Amino acid sequence: MSADIFEKIQANRGPIGQHAKESHGYFTFPKLEGPIGPHMIFRGKTRLNWSLNNYLGLADHPEVRKVDGEAAAEFGLGSPMGARMMSGNSDYHEQLERELSAFVNKESTILCNFGYQAVVSAIDCLVDRHDVIVYDAESHACILDGVRLHMGKRFVFKHNDLEDCEKQLQRATKLAAETGGAILVITEGVFGMRGDQGIIKEIVDLKQKYNFRLFVDDAHGIGTLGATGGGTGEEQGCQDGIDIYFGTFAKSFALIGGFISSDEQVVEYLRYNMRSQIFAKAMPLPLVIGALKRLELMRNHPEYKAKLWEITEALQKGLTDAGFEIGPTNSCVTPVYLNGSIPESTNLIYDLRENYNVFCSMVVYPVVPKGMIILRLIPTATHTLEDVRYTIECFSKIVGKLKAGEYVSEKIAVV
Ligand SMILES: Cc1ncc(COP(=O)(O)O)c(C=O)c1O
């Protein structure tokens, strides 16, 4: 007799889902309330919050809130109806695409209603079964899912390992010559867990030896890196070498949605072939108008990015000086690496939240190897140097307790 799907999922809840009963509402699905910023309410108390990708502090910016509200009042949340191709296009959508193209220094841009979907769908749309994908092993889930849709061959290279990337390119080149296909290399501008920038410049340089196109997911780079906030390509001086550039609105823009920028003819191809956009409703006008406002603020207020980096540098230097391991980050993402079991990490986080009022995200196995805990801090332009000082002081205390074995337990903390 065949198995029953409901029985199967009852028996195997998944690596995180298996802890759902104890963790839900606290370690997973916590509710942060109040205006978005560095001080938010968690379980009735104000906590110092380091867990949101609100890099430039735009989420609760008064001008942003005003424009968001006015656009929603004028157009409603449903407008326009239908997919862009059929009935959901507008001047605002096209204006935002033009302004984004200028911002990231590309010819053309297509707006996408969700960042994740955009990446999956763009990869699916760009390659056919004769083509070969070469991608970084630590790529975000949306890249992996895009690669999973690919019917042809794919070769993965060790994370940020140029030598291995070249080796996989050699294999891909040989194979593509046999199939008559092309090669797409995919990596990230900034890897969101460790915070290390992708080796974009080095990969671009490989174009002198190999024939391929480069797709970069710059979710964490847009708005935070580069002289004008244009992202990791601008930061590394190789934006021209990125053939297909993806940015999300979910982080620096503090919105939802994303975009893909490239040559005019590539974007036109995406517009007419990308299934997630052809067969789905257009981005609502309040979001489009809200994104235009955020982009204007990003362009006109370089001091937001400067402040973000002031906080980032103070945080990263302060943590390092205090003896913490923060790994190879060269972006705003600030991971603190500790050793401990999952139950220990939950006791530590509980202590940090309840007794020190500091809220940050925790990353454990299976995202990182067993025995490793990452406390992940996301600085923003709205944090203060006092927030940094207080956090490092608290971290020193909780790590002392971790090392003294005070958090050891058999089971995860019951809240
Ligand atoms: C590297 C990376 N790519 C893509 C995404 C997906 O973007 P979105 O949240 O806009 O769907 C994220 C966001 O979590 C991300 O970190």
XYZ file of C-alpha atoms and ligand atoms in Angstrom:
431
model
C 0.000 0.000 0.000
C 1.250 3.483 -0.725
C 2.048 5.950 2.050
C -0.182 8.838 3.019
C 1.263 12.311 2.614
C -0.348 13.637 5.788
C 1.038 10.697 7.798
C 4.489 11.256 6.313
C 4.615 14.914 7.252
C 3.293 14.123 10.685
C 6.211 11.740 11.217
C 8.827 14.048 9.716
C 8.260 17.688 10.602
C 11.480 18.962 8.961
C 14.722 20.141 10.571
C 13.244 23.277 12.143
C 9.620 22.211 12.216
C 10.441 19.345 14.592
C 10.951 21.983 17.306
C 7.819 23.945 16.378
C 5.820 23.091 19.492
C 8.396 24.460 21.927
C 9.774 27.243 19.752
C 6.712 28.779 18.090
C 6.080 32.376 19.095
C 9.448 32.832 20.775
C 12.417 31.389 18.883
C 10.423 31.021 15.699
C 7.631 33.318 14.549
C 8.292 35.890 17.319
C 6.132 39.020 17.174
C 7.955 42.337 17.138
C 5.485 45.134 17.629
C 5.402 48.923 17.411
C 7.009 51.183 14.804
C 9.905 49.497 13.004
C 13.232 50.591 14.437
C 16.008 49.662 16.825
C 13.662 49.627 19.831
C 10.609 47.421 19.409
C 8.212 45.637 21.683
C 8.567 41.900 22.171
C 6.221 40.206 24.625
C 5.127 43.479 26.150
C 8.581 44.942 26.752
C 10.797 47.248 24.707
C 13.900 45.453 23.411
C 16.943 46.618 21.533
C 16.395 45.059 18.145
C 19.165 43.912 15.759
C 17.150 41.555 13.630
C 15.643 43.586 10.781
C 17.218 44.354 7.405
C 15.974 47.925 7.627
C 19.537 49.014 6.763
C 18.925 52.662 5.948
C 16.151 53.133 8.484
C 13.552 53.846 5.798
C 10.790 51.601 7.195
C 9.513 54.232 9.594
C 10.871 57.336 7.871
C 8.180 60.068 8.127
C 8.322 60.936 4.396
C 8.074 57.273 3.457
C 5.138 56.702 5.791
C 3.390 59.770 4.362
C 3.830 58.749 0.729
C 2.872 55.119 1.450
C -0.306 56.292 3.148
C -1.233 58.824 0.473
C -0.649 56.348 -2.345
C -2.781 53.733 -0.616
C -5.544 56.315 -0.067
C -5.437 57.453 -3.698
C -5.151 54.120 -5.507
C -6.156 51.423 -2.988
C -4.076 48.318 -2.464
C -5.585 46.422 -5.386
C -4.620 48.714 -8.246
C -3.651 47.936 -10.965
C -5.530 44.719 -11.613
C -4.033 41.934 -13.697
C -0.543 41.055 -14.870
C 1.579 43.834 -16.360
C 1.371 42.272 -19.815
C -2.420 42.127 -19.856
C -3.892 45.015 -17.895
C -1.623 45.881 -14.966
C 0.911 48.301 -16.427
C 1.217 51.960 -15.362
C 3.399 55.034 -15.857
C 4.579 54.639 -12.262
C 5.829 51.099 -12.876
C 7.766 52.285 -15.921
C 9.128 55.341 -14.106
C 10.418 53.152 -11.255
C 12.064 50.813 -13.762
C 13.816 53.741 -15.447
C 15.008 55.181 -12.139
C 16.262 51.802 -10.899
C 18.179 51.277 -14.150
C 19.947 54.598 -13.600
C 20.617 53.747 -9.944
C 22.330 50.438 -10.720
C 23.839 51.645 -13.971
C 22.123 49.235 -16.344
C 20.167 49.833 -19.541
C 16.858 48.442 -18.435
C 14.929 46.953 -15.511
C 11.947 44.714 -14.876
C 10.027 45.045 -11.617
C 9.095 41.803 -9.894
C 6.424 41.411 -7.262
C 8.572 39.191 -5.000
C 12.350 39.022 -4.848
C 12.540 35.284 -4.208
C 10.204 34.498 -7.066
C 12.105 36.873 -9.349
C 15.358 34.985 -8.934
C 13.797 31.538 -9.315
C 11.859 32.617 -12.354
C 14.652 34.581 -14.038
C 17.014 31.606 -13.839
C 14.285 29.366 -15.217
C 13.658 31.826 -18.013
C 17.280 32.420 -19.022
C 18.491 28.851 -19.504
C 17.307 25.822 -21.428
C 18.332 22.173 -21.139
C 21.416 22.625 -23.329
C 22.812 25.327 -21.055
C 25.050 24.832 -18.038
C 24.775 26.641 -14.703
C 27.810 27.217 -12.478
C 26.908 28.511 -9.002
C 28.283 29.184 -5.534
C 27.674 26.409 -2.985
C 26.339 28.788 -0.334
C 23.819 30.488 -2.573
C 20.496 31.656 -1.140
C 17.530 29.284 -1.331
C 16.013 31.268 -4.232
C 19.083 30.590 -6.381
C 19.070 26.926 -5.397
C 15.394 26.677 -6.291
C 16.026 28.355 -9.639
C 18.829 25.893 -10.284
C 16.510 23.036 -9.288
C 14.161 24.009 -12.111
C 16.986 23.819 -14.621
C 16.704 20.780 -16.903
C 20.335 20.827 -17.982
C 23.605 20.324 -16.124
C 24.797 22.396 -13.200
C 28.167 22.563 -11.485
C 28.572 23.969 -8.014
C 31.789 25.657 -6.855
C 33.042 25.833 -3.275
C 31.889 29.016 -1.605
C 33.852 32.041 -2.876
C 36.628 29.726 -4.079
C 37.990 31.219 -7.302
C 40.106 28.196 -8.171
C 37.143 25.868 -7.849
C 34.948 28.314 -9.758
C 37.427 28.212 -12.632
C 37.570 24.418 -12.463
C 33.785 24.198 -12.740
C 33.849 26.728 -15.580
C 36.290 24.482 -17.440
C 33.928 21.514 -17.011
C 30.976 23.677 -18.038
C 32.816 24.979 -21.110
C 33.598 21.441 -22.266
C 30.047 20.304 -21.753
C 28.491 23.369 -23.375
C 30.652 22.773 -26.438
C 29.084 19.314 -26.734
C 25.475 20.420 -26.149
C 25.758 23.668 -28.076
C 24.539 25.437 -24.934
C 25.665 28.526 -23.050
C 26.947 29.070 -19.514
C 25.306 31.078 -16.701
C 27.359 31.744 -13.565
C 25.330 32.683 -10.480
C 26.518 34.107 -7.195
C 25.596 36.685 -4.578
C 26.808 40.214 -3.922
C 26.723 39.658 -0.167
C 26.153 36.300 1.501
C 23.466 36.996 4.045
C 24.586 34.649 6.830
C 28.331 35.283 6.972
C 28.232 38.758 5.452
C 31.140 38.139 3.093
C 30.914 39.740 -0.349
C 30.894 37.430 -3.349
C 34.078 37.318 -5.434
C 32.344 39.230 -8.206
C 35.380 41.084 -9.532
C 37.420 37.884 -9.752
C 34.607 36.072 -11.540
C 34.183 38.975 -13.962
C 37.904 38.732 -14.727
C 37.415 35.082 -15.713
C 35.405 36.343 -18.669
C 38.722 36.979 -20.384
C 39.244 33.218 -20.495
C 35.740 31.753 -20.570
C 32.515 32.570 -22.323
C 29.703 32.989 -19.804
C 27.123 35.424 -18.447
C 27.072 36.440 -14.797
C 23.930 36.690 -12.644
C 24.346 38.379 -9.249
C 21.782 38.360 -6.448
C 22.595 41.567 -4.592
C 19.811 41.506 -2.009
C 22.044 42.749 0.813
C 24.342 44.912 -1.350
C 21.820 47.265 -2.918
C 21.653 50.463 -0.873
C 24.453 49.450 1.482
C 27.521 49.074 -0.766
C 29.153 51.221 -3.442
C 29.773 54.960 -3.442
C 26.167 55.747 -4.409
C 24.559 52.674 -2.834
C 24.431 50.991 -6.252
C 25.531 47.677 -4.729
C 28.379 45.205 -4.673
C 29.298 45.668 -8.341
C 29.802 49.371 -7.740
C 31.730 48.624 -4.536
C 34.094 46.259 -6.347
C 34.296 48.399 -9.484
C 32.863 45.730 -11.775
C 29.184 46.563 -12.236
C 29.613 46.468 -16.041
C 30.758 42.855 -15.790
C 27.533 41.792 -14.059
C 25.225 40.800 -16.901
C 22.063 40.269 -14.877
C 21.695 42.185 -11.622
C 19.033 41.362 -9.029
C 18.047 43.640 -6.151
C 15.277 43.208 -3.595
C 13.060 45.851 -1.994
C 12.883 43.748 1.171
C 16.030 45.107 2.828
C 17.461 48.621 2.255
C 14.205 49.745 0.645
C 12.173 48.399 3.590
C 9.368 47.366 1.250
C 8.486 44.208 -0.668
C 9.243 43.166 -4.233
C 12.388 43.264 -6.296
C 13.856 43.959 -9.712
C 16.184 42.629 -12.346
C 18.384 44.937 -14.401
C 20.337 44.134 -17.531
C 20.713 45.048 -21.201
C 17.605 46.361 -22.921
C 17.094 43.258 -25.047
C 17.584 40.880 -22.099
C 15.006 42.733 -19.995
C 12.577 42.766 -22.893
C 13.058 39.011 -23.184
C 12.380 38.624 -19.440
C 9.282 40.824 -19.706
C 7.791 38.547 -22.321
C 9.004 35.204 -20.985
C 9.359 35.266 -17.212
C 6.544 33.081 -16.011
C 6.299 34.521 -12.480
C 5.541 37.951 -13.938
C 3.461 37.039 -16.983
C 1.157 34.789 -15.001
C 0.854 36.872 -11.839
C -0.653 40.168 -10.788
C 1.403 43.347 -11.118
C 2.978 45.064 -8.113
C 0.333 47.295 -6.479
C 0.690 51.031 -7.114
C 1.227 52.045 -3.454
C 4.275 49.772 -3.419
C 5.584 51.176 -6.680
C 5.077 54.764 -5.518
C 6.567 53.863 -2.126
C 9.630 52.416 -3.864
C 10.045 55.625 -5.911
C 10.043 57.649 -2.689
C 12.604 55.357 -1.049
C 14.851 55.523 -4.084
C 14.656 59.319 -4.036
C 15.668 59.329 -0.347
C 18.538 56.919 -1.033
C 19.842 59.133 -3.823
C 19.429 62.411 -1.958
C 20.547 61.358 1.500
C 23.944 59.679 1.368
C 24.161 60.398 5.113
C 21.842 57.426 5.801
C 24.382 55.023 4.302
C 27.215 56.868 6.044
C 25.426 56.466 9.392
C 24.745 52.786 8.676
C 28.478 52.266 8.145
C 29.407 54.266 11.225
C 27.236 51.910 13.306
C 28.461 48.839 11.406
C 32.112 49.727 11.902
C 31.624 50.528 15.593
C 29.770 47.257 16.101
C 32.232 45.078 14.201
C 35.305 46.712 15.719
C 33.788 46.672 19.198
C 32.931 42.982 18.943
C 36.368 42.086 17.596
C 38.116 44.164 20.263
C 36.028 42.376 22.907
C 37.349 39.048 21.598
C 34.358 37.913 19.551
C 34.740 35.949 16.334
C 32.835 37.672 13.516
C 34.364 35.801 10.585
C 35.027 37.187 7.107
C 32.227 39.756 6.909
C 32.935 42.794 4.747
C 29.365 44.029 4.633
C 26.905 45.289 7.257
C 25.790 41.740 8.153
C 27.448 41.018 11.487
C 27.522 37.402 12.640
C 28.932 36.454 16.035
C 30.194 32.862 16.026
C 29.866 30.848 19.225
C 30.116 27.177 20.090
C 27.218 25.384 21.693
C 24.330 23.000 21.209
C 20.838 23.970 20.073
C 19.420 23.723 23.645
C 22.256 25.917 24.917
C 21.639 28.492 22.210
C 17.943 28.719 23.129
C 18.790 29.293 26.816
C 21.288 31.955 25.785
C 18.789 33.743 23.538
C 16.154 33.541 26.258
C 18.525 35.134 28.760
C 19.577 37.800 26.256
C 15.989 38.739 25.436
C 14.406 38.499 28.881
C 17.171 39.753 31.158
C 19.114 42.113 28.900
C 16.305 43.155 26.531
C 18.422 42.553 23.438
C 16.703 40.913 20.478
C 18.746 39.380 17.665
C 18.354 36.387 15.382
C 19.961 33.064 16.124
C 21.190 30.702 13.433
C 21.805 27.043 14.301
C 22.089 23.649 12.616
C 21.109 22.827 9.843
C 21.883 26.326 8.513
C 25.346 26.145 10.128
C 27.304 23.020 11.183
C 26.284 21.172 14.361
C 27.781 22.724 17.499
C 27.959 26.209 16.005
C 25.684 29.092 16.973
C 25.541 32.345 15.047
C 24.013 35.404 16.661
C 23.249 37.561 13.673
C 23.191 41.332 14.078
C 21.912 43.698 11.411
C 22.973 47.273 12.092
C 20.872 50.093 10.732
C 21.202 53.841 10.267
C 18.778 54.335 13.146
C 20.884 52.530 15.772
C 23.097 54.623 18.047
C 26.634 54.176 19.315
C 25.088 53.696 22.766
C 23.061 50.744 21.366
C 26.361 49.292 20.127
C 28.128 49.789 23.448
C 25.270 48.268 25.457
C 25.010 45.260 23.140
C 28.694 44.423 23.351
C 28.530 44.703 27.144
C 25.565 42.274 27.208
C 27.224 39.900 24.761
C 30.321 39.743 26.972
C 28.138 38.751 29.910
C 26.160 36.056 28.123
C 29.247 34.566 26.508
C 30.864 34.350 29.934
C 27.834 32.355 31.060
C 27.938 30.184 27.924
C 31.582 29.321 28.537
C 30.864 28.598 32.224
C 28.283 26.023 31.095
C 25.349 27.945 32.566
C 23.143 27.351 29.549
C 23.719 23.590 29.220
C 20.508 21.581 29.116
C 19.049 18.498 27.511
C 16.121 20.169 25.832
C 15.453 23.485 24.206
C 14.273 26.243 26.544
C 10.583 26.085 27.348
C 9.108 29.547 27.340
C 20.306 36.778 -0.907
C 18.828 36.901 -0.998
N 18.226 36.708 -2.185
C 16.903 36.810 -2.320
C 16.085 37.088 -1.259
C 14.611 37.117 -1.452
O 14.139 38.401 -1.533
P 12.653 38.799 -1.114
O 12.584 38.816 0.383
O 12.483 40.118 -1.756
O 11.722 37.770 -1.681
C 16.667 37.339 -0.017
C 15.813 37.724 1.104
O 15.640 37.106 2.079
C 18.067 37.208 0.128
O 18.658 37.401 1.316
